[in-house]
Coordinates of C-alpha atoms in Angstrom, one line a residue:
M278 CA -26.6 -49.3 77.0
K279 CA -27.9 -52.7 78.0
T280 CA -31.0 -51.0 79.5
N281 CA -31.8 -49.3 76.2
I282 CA -31.6 -52.6 74.4
V283 CA -34.0 -54.2 76.9
Q284 CA -36.4 -51.4 76.6
Q285 CA -36.4 -51.2 72.8
V286 CA -36.3 -55.0 72.1
A287 CA -38.6 -56.3 74.8
L288 CA -40.3 -53.8 77.0
K289 CA -41.6 -51.3 74.4
P290 CA -43.4 -53.9 72.3
I291 CA -45.0 -55.4 75.4
Q292 CA -46.1 -51.9 76.5
E293 CA -47.7 -51.5 73.1
L294 CA -49.6 -54.8 73.6
L295 CA -51.1 -53.4 76.8
N296 CA -52.7 -50.5 75.0
K297 CA -56.4 -50.4 75.3
K298 CA -56.8 -50.0 71.5
H299 CA -56.0 -53.7 71.0
A300 CA -58.4 -56.6 71.3
M301 CA -58.6 -58.3 74.7
I302 CA -56.7 -61.4 73.5
K303 CA -53.8 -59.3 72.3
R304 CA -53.8 -57.3 75.6
Q305 CA -53.9 -60.6 77.6
K306 CA -50.8 -61.8 75.7
G307 CA -49.1 -58.5 76.7
I308 CA -50.2 -58.9 80.3
E309 CA -48.8 -62.5 80.4
L310 CA -45.5 -61.3 79.0
A311 CA -45.2 -58.3 81.3
T312 CA -46.0 -60.3 84.5
A313 CA -43.7 -63.1 83.5
M314 CA -40.8 -60.7 82.8
A315 CA -41.4 -58.7 86.0
M316 CA -41.6 -61.9 88.0
N317 CA -38.4 -63.5 86.6
V318 CA -36.0 -60.7 87.2
K319 CA -34.1 -60.1 90.5
P320 CA -35.9 -57.7 92.8
S321 CA -32.9 -55.3 92.5
A322 CA -33.5 -55.2 88.7
H323 CA -36.7 -53.3 89.3
D324 CA -34.6 -50.4 90.6
D325 CA -32.2 -50.6 87.6
E326 CA -35.0 -50.9 85.1
P327 CA -38.2 -49.2 86.3
M328 CA -40.0 -50.1 83.0
F329 CA -40.8 -53.6 84.4
M330 CA -42.8 -52.0 87.2
K331 CA -44.3 -49.4 84.9
L332 CA -45.8 -52.2 82.9
I333 CA -47.3 -53.7 86.1
R334 CA -48.6 -50.3 87.1
V335 CA -50.4 -50.0 83.7
I336 CA -52.0 -53.4 84.4
C337 CA -53.0 -52.3 87.9
S338 CA -54.6 -49.1 86.8
D339 CA -56.7 -50.6 83.9
T340 CA -60.4 -49.8 83.7
D341 CA -61.2 -53.5 83.5
Y342 CA -61.4 -55.0 87.0
K343 CA -60.3 -58.4 85.6
I344 CA -57.0 -56.9 84.4
R345 CA -56.5 -55.1 87.7
A346 CA -57.1 -58.4 89.5
I347 CA -54.2 -59.9 87.5
G348 CA -52.0 -57.0 88.8
A349 CA -53.1 -57.9 92.3
V350 CA -52.3 -61.6 91.8
F351 CA -48.9 -60.5 90.4
F352 CA -48.1 -58.7 93.6
K353 CA -49.3 -61.6 95.7
D354 CA -47.0 -64.0 93.8
F355 CA -44.1 -61.5 93.7
F356 CA -44.3 -60.8 97.5
R357 CA -44.5 -64.5 98.2
Q358 CA -41.4 -65.1 96.1
C359 CA -39.2 -62.3 97.4
G360 CA -41.1 -60.4 100.2
A361 CA -38.3 -60.8 102.7
E362 CA -35.8 -59.4 100.3
I363 CA -37.7 -56.3 99.3
V364 CA -39.5 -55.1 102.4
G365 CA -37.7 -52.1 103.8
T366 CA -36.2 -51.1 100.5
L367 CA -36.9 -47.7 98.9
H368 CA -38.5 -49.4 96.0
Y369 CA -40.9 -51.2 98.3
E370 CA -41.7 -48.1 100.3
N371 CA -42.1 -45.7 97.3
V372 CA -43.5 -48.0 94.5
L373 CA -44.7 -51.4 95.6
L374 CA -46.5 -50.6 98.9
P375 CA -48.5 -47.6 97.5
E376 CA -49.5 -49.7 94.5
I377 CA -50.7 -52.7 96.5
I378 CA -52.5 -50.4 98.9
E379 CA -54.3 -48.7 96.0
L380 CA -55.4 -52.2 94.9
V381 CA -56.6 -53.1 98.4
N382 CA -58.8 -50.0 98.2
D383 CA -60.1 -50.9 94.7
E384 CA -63.9 -50.6 94.2
E385 CA -64.1 -54.3 93.1
T386 CA -64.1 -56.7 96.0
Y387 CA -62.3 -59.4 94.0
V388 CA -59.4 -57.0 93.3
S389 CA -59.3 -55.9 96.9
V390 CA -59.2 -59.4 98.3
E391 CA -56.4 -60.5 96.0
A392 CA -54.4 -57.4 96.9
L393 CA -55.0 -57.9 100.6
E394 CA -53.7 -61.5 100.3
G395 CA -50.6 -59.9 98.7
L396 CA -50.1 -57.6 101.6
L397 CA -50.4 -60.6 103.9
E398 CA -47.4 -62.2 102.1
V399 CA -45.2 -59.4 103.4
L400 CA -46.8 -58.7 106.7
E401 CA -44.3 -60.8 108.8
H402 CA -41.4 -58.8 107.3
C403 CA -42.9 -55.3 107.9
D404 CA -42.1 -53.2 110.8
V405 CA -44.8 -52.3 113.3
E406 CA -45.0 -48.7 112.2
T407 CA -45.8 -49.7 108.6
I408 CA -48.4 -52.2 109.7
E409 CA -50.1 -49.6 112.0
E410 CA -49.9 -46.7 109.5
E411 CA -50.4 -48.3 106.2
I412 CA -51.8 -51.8 106.4
I413 CA -54.3 -51.8 109.3
P414 CA -56.2 -48.7 108.0
C415 CA -56.6 -50.4 104.6
V416 CA -58.0 -53.5 106.2
L417 CA -60.4 -51.5 108.4
K418 CA -61.5 -49.5 105.4
L419 CA -62.1 -52.6 103.4
I420 CA -64.2 -54.1 106.3
E421 CA -66.1 -50.8 106.8
V422 CA -67.1 -50.2 103.2
G423 CA -70.3 -52.2 103.0
N424 CA -68.9 -55.3 104.6
R425 CA -67.0 -56.2 101.4
I426 CA -65.0 -59.0 102.9

């Protein structure tokens, strides 16, 4: 019941603000609200209420690279704040890691570098297998593609 109230009262209106039909100023207000809410809940709340991360994923998949960069910065700050707590969880493995890796592979260098800095925030907490299979290939790809960094 509490989840439905949160969705209806707070998250749905914010999701509406993120819609591309709105002017950029209105969308930026939605982005600020979405990132602030997602940042200020316990990491475990992202499992209980996946709408928080759905809003972040909307930001990360936007066609405007400046908005995707905001998503990358969110992950960098989020991982800095609670990386040790979330690395190794199913939510990290199934949602967060694939999203940040997608941002590392972004076509825009600025987005890629911000996302890579986010990955570096959790690197010390990752197991060797994840580093070798997920992170190192991203870094190598980033370096290979036209010497982007």
